[in-house]
């Protein structure tokens, strides 16, 4: 009898994965966590019934939410990750030797410990890296009182429900903006616009009210099904977003990072958006 994991993110449409083996399942302090194995995607993490990350395609999401802002910035030394409990975002950010510190603020210790134990391929190495500062706290509370300043802030959150809801508010984005150094860049996990149009519309409105330069870029991540996944972008100038492809290629070569999805050409091309997304953004 085949067992299925049925994702519960949407009311009228759903994806499902066969479950070869349940590796771990428990209610952590904040959310229901399950780690299971699937023949196509490998080990998969789901929180509150929503797929968070899978061994099979996590590289796409983690590469695009780190290398695009870090290489666009060009001289990032301090990176802040909000969420990111599986460790994949920290892994990719730490590939940049020029980055001195990565601070990762994850609300749920259980996600960090269980992913390091049961899906070590994604982030276990990152958690051992001396340049990583792991803080177990609510990301919104952290940026509200944080005295540190960062060159890149990455919001690697769950969807805007449960503990992740606060990470999509204008107040949170305003606190993130205050924690950016001049020329700093904020990027956000911003859902799949074809199925979550309000997430794009709302973030666009909120970021536009705070940042001189607001944009979105995209990547196709199979486990975040429904078409392109959108990433929000806020900065105090468009300069970083408009760095020419040959300069991005030079920076990428100098950083000597190994990638499986990100390329300098894709870095420039991923900001070209479908008309329906531009309409949702009011662009
Ligand atoms: N790639 C996934 C996606 O796009 O949906 C996100 C993966 S990561 C596992 C999401 C993390 O955000 C989880 O570990 C969750 O515990 C964390 N999180 C949710 N709300 C948070 C908050 N308010 N502060 C810090 N971390 C939070």
XYZ file of C-alpha atoms and ligand atoms in Angstrom:
310
model
C 0.000 0.000 0.000
C 1.675 3.273 -1.117
C 1.809 5.981 1.548
C 1.505 9.582 0.326
C 2.461 12.950 1.843
C -0.293 15.357 0.748
C 0.787 18.983 0.995
C -1.908 21.214 2.567
C -0.662 24.654 1.487
C -3.608 25.378 -0.844
C -7.342 24.670 -0.533
C -8.169 23.650 -4.118
C -4.928 22.310 -5.538
C -2.230 20.123 -3.986
C 0.925 18.219 -4.661
C 1.720 14.861 -3.143
C 4.875 12.750 -2.697
C 5.121 9.019 -2.097
C 6.688 8.298 1.274
C 9.310 5.548 1.076
C 10.165 6.054 4.740
C 9.265 8.486 7.505
C 12.628 9.461 8.992
C 11.277 11.634 11.804
C 8.021 13.220 12.860
C 7.239 15.386 15.910
C 5.511 18.524 17.094
C 8.363 20.904 17.921
C 7.860 23.940 20.212
C 6.564 25.922 17.204
C 5.337 23.636 14.413
C 4.611 20.111 13.179
C 7.785 18.738 11.616
C 8.166 15.693 9.395
C 11.205 14.446 7.488
C 10.494 11.688 4.977
C 12.157 9.999 2.035
C 10.845 10.159 -1.554
C 12.371 8.230 -4.519
C 12.589 11.386 -6.681
C 13.366 14.175 -4.197
C 15.393 12.311 -1.591
C 14.892 13.472 1.972
C 12.147 16.095 2.334
C 11.371 18.487 5.224
C 7.774 19.626 5.776
C 6.541 22.030 8.442
C 2.841 22.326 9.293
C 1.963 20.290 6.204
C 3.993 22.456 3.791
C 7.088 21.267 1.922
C 10.046 23.411 3.065
C 13.024 21.872 1.334
C 14.085 18.680 -0.419
C 17.500 17.217 -1.152
C 16.603 16.921 -4.839
C 16.171 20.611 -5.652
C 17.211 22.673 -2.607
C 20.311 23.865 -4.467
C 18.167 25.970 -6.818
C 16.483 27.978 -4.076
C 19.532 28.321 -1.822
C 21.885 29.356 -4.661
C 19.469 31.970 -6.026
C 18.665 33.576 -2.664
C 22.359 33.945 -1.743
C 24.584 34.405 -4.815
C 22.323 36.931 -6.567
C 22.377 39.531 -3.728
C 25.932 38.729 -2.549
C 27.508 38.994 -6.038
C 25.336 42.001 -6.907
C 26.557 43.730 -3.733
C 30.175 42.974 -4.618
C 31.789 43.551 -1.212
C 29.513 41.905 1.356
C 31.178 41.100 4.668
C 28.163 40.530 6.996
C 25.101 38.469 6.056
C 21.944 37.954 8.136
C 19.655 34.989 7.440
C 16.212 34.970 9.046
C 14.853 31.402 9.190
C 16.857 28.935 7.159
C 16.676 26.153 9.743
C 17.785 23.439 7.311
C 21.165 25.151 6.917
C 21.159 25.298 3.111
C 21.101 29.110 2.943
C 24.018 29.378 5.381
C 25.928 26.743 3.367
C 25.682 28.769 0.182
C 26.433 32.140 1.841
C 29.520 30.677 3.546
C 30.928 29.604 0.158
C 31.979 33.271 -0.224
C 35.373 33.439 1.521
C 35.162 37.237 1.621
C 32.140 37.068 3.931
C 33.371 37.433 7.499
C 30.231 36.477 9.455
C 26.878 34.893 8.726
C 24.267 35.391 11.446
C 21.339 32.976 11.205
C 18.236 33.654 13.309
C 15.963 30.607 13.393
C 12.951 30.422 15.725
C 12.844 26.642 16.038
C 15.845 24.811 17.505
C 14.108 21.566 16.593
C 14.363 22.326 12.858
C 18.107 22.992 13.114
C 18.874 19.909 15.206
C 16.646 17.533 13.242
C 17.822 18.741 9.816
C 21.477 18.520 10.898
C 20.813 14.953 12.046
C 18.397 13.636 9.424
C 19.167 15.703 6.292
C 22.880 16.447 6.830
C 23.511 16.821 3.082
C 21.729 20.211 3.125
C 23.301 22.123 5.970
C 25.307 20.022 8.432
C 28.635 21.464 7.208
C 27.369 25.023 7.637
C 26.516 24.472 11.292
C 30.155 23.535 11.971
C 31.541 26.623 10.233
C 33.220 29.051 12.691
C 31.992 32.015 10.602
C 28.374 31.099 11.406
C 26.595 32.630 14.412
C 23.379 30.668 15.064
C 20.761 32.519 17.108
C 17.578 30.731 18.196
C 14.973 33.518 18.285
C 12.037 35.078 16.467
C 13.536 36.916 13.511
C 11.117 39.827 13.905
C 12.125 40.363 17.541
C 15.799 40.048 16.571
C 15.810 42.808 13.943
C 13.666 45.043 16.143
C 16.431 45.292 18.742
C 19.531 44.397 16.692
C 22.441 46.863 16.938
C 24.497 45.056 14.264
C 24.452 46.117 10.616
C 24.531 43.827 7.587
C 25.360 44.033 3.892
C 22.807 41.379 2.856
C 19.695 40.225 4.729
C 18.032 37.021 3.481
C 14.516 36.097 4.615
C 14.363 32.319 4.291
C 11.026 31.885 6.038
C 8.079 29.574 5.911
C 4.932 30.867 4.198
C 3.001 33.763 5.806
C 1.229 31.554 8.309
C 2.062 30.451 11.843
C 5.414 31.780 13.110
C 6.355 32.932 9.592
C 3.469 35.408 9.191
C 5.299 38.221 11.009
C 8.163 37.984 8.477
C 5.937 39.369 5.707
C 4.872 42.565 7.508
C 5.875 46.142 6.689
C 7.076 46.643 10.275
C 9.455 43.703 9.906
C 10.785 44.966 6.559
C 11.291 48.422 8.125
C 13.354 46.885 10.936
C 15.376 44.906 8.364
C 16.019 48.139 6.435
C 17.343 49.772 9.608
C 19.756 46.831 10.017
C 21.217 47.252 6.522
C 24.510 49.073 5.924
C 24.536 51.717 3.136
C 24.262 49.838 -0.168
C 22.804 46.846 1.671
C 20.311 44.469 0.044
C 17.240 42.721 1.512
C 15.960 39.607 -0.315
C 12.910 37.549 0.585
C 11.380 34.159 -0.104
C 8.172 35.402 -1.698
C 6.122 32.382 -2.748
C 4.790 31.243 -6.111
C 2.903 34.209 -7.640
C 0.691 32.082 -9.903
C -0.808 30.430 -6.799
C 0.022 33.080 -4.139
C -0.578 36.396 -5.970
C -1.389 38.347 -2.792
C 2.030 37.485 -1.341
C 3.713 39.226 -4.283
C 1.278 42.161 -4.331
C 1.561 42.767 -0.585
C 5.347 42.515 -0.445
C 5.693 44.819 -3.468
C 3.557 47.485 -1.772
C 5.427 47.172 1.532
C 8.933 47.173 0.043
C 8.099 50.102 -2.300
C 7.049 52.167 0.721
C 10.473 51.572 2.316
C 13.145 51.148 -0.369
C 14.265 53.376 -3.250
C 14.805 50.247 -5.348
C 12.301 47.395 -5.171
C 12.256 44.446 -7.537
C 11.557 40.736 -7.809
C 13.466 37.975 -9.470
C 12.493 34.375 -10.177
C 13.611 30.774 -10.318
C 11.768 27.544 -11.012
C 11.955 25.300 -7.940
C 10.021 22.035 -8.510
C 9.023 21.479 -4.877
C 7.560 25.027 -4.732
C 5.247 24.031 -7.558
C 2.943 26.255 -9.556
C 5.457 28.002 -11.792
C 8.144 30.527 -10.923
C 9.046 31.184 -7.292
C 9.489 34.917 -6.641
C 12.219 36.542 -4.570
C 11.706 40.068 -3.236
C 14.501 42.652 -3.445
C 14.908 45.954 -1.576
C 17.868 48.321 -1.623
C 18.651 52.034 -1.369
C 19.731 52.210 -5.027
C 19.280 50.300 -8.286
C 23.039 50.208 -8.871
C 23.591 46.762 -7.354
C 20.694 45.270 -9.301
C 22.023 46.711 -12.574
C 25.601 45.419 -12.440
C 26.524 44.249 -15.957
C 26.744 40.541 -16.742
C 30.486 40.678 -17.476
C 31.171 42.227 -14.029
C 28.937 39.620 -12.337
C 30.858 36.913 -14.225
C 34.154 38.431 -13.047
C 32.956 38.502 -9.422
C 31.610 34.957 -9.692
C 34.928 33.675 -11.056
C 36.861 35.557 -8.368
C 34.635 34.061 -5.647
C 35.392 30.574 -7.052
C 32.037 29.197 -5.952
C 30.668 25.894 -7.248
C 27.020 26.082 -8.306
C 24.512 23.747 -10.006
C 21.838 26.290 -10.941
C 23.152 29.864 -10.559
C 25.102 31.350 -13.499
C 26.076 34.981 -14.169
C 23.782 35.001 -17.233
C 20.883 33.751 -15.112
C 21.719 36.393 -12.487
C 20.972 39.104 -15.018
C 18.101 37.306 -16.740
C 16.141 36.308 -13.597
C 14.956 39.896 -13.056
C 12.990 39.760 -16.337
C 9.427 39.038 -15.189
C 6.231 37.752 -16.824
C 3.590 40.414 -17.485
C 1.168 39.009 -14.843
C 3.847 39.441 -12.154
C 4.589 43.007 -13.249
C 0.863 43.739 -13.101
C 0.640 42.306 -9.559
C 3.578 44.522 -8.534
C 1.947 47.569 -10.077
C 4.991 47.928 -12.342
N 12.655 27.151 1.640
C 11.470 27.227 2.483
C 10.374 27.996 1.791
O 10.682 28.656 0.817
O 9.233 27.893 2.250
C 11.863 27.793 3.820
C 12.760 26.826 4.515
S 13.265 27.141 6.142
C 13.045 25.542 6.766
C 11.987 28.107 6.867
C 12.342 28.344 8.316
O 11.731 29.552 8.801
C 11.883 27.228 9.278
O 13.028 26.603 9.815
C 11.068 27.969 10.347
O 11.246 27.420 11.639
C 11.635 29.368 10.217
N 10.795 30.440 10.775
C 9.458 30.590 10.664
N 9.052 31.712 11.314
C 10.178 32.293 11.847
C 10.418 33.471 12.618
N 9.413 34.281 12.971
N 11.703 33.761 12.969
C 12.728 32.936 12.591
N 12.566 31.801 11.873
C 11.290 31.479 11.500
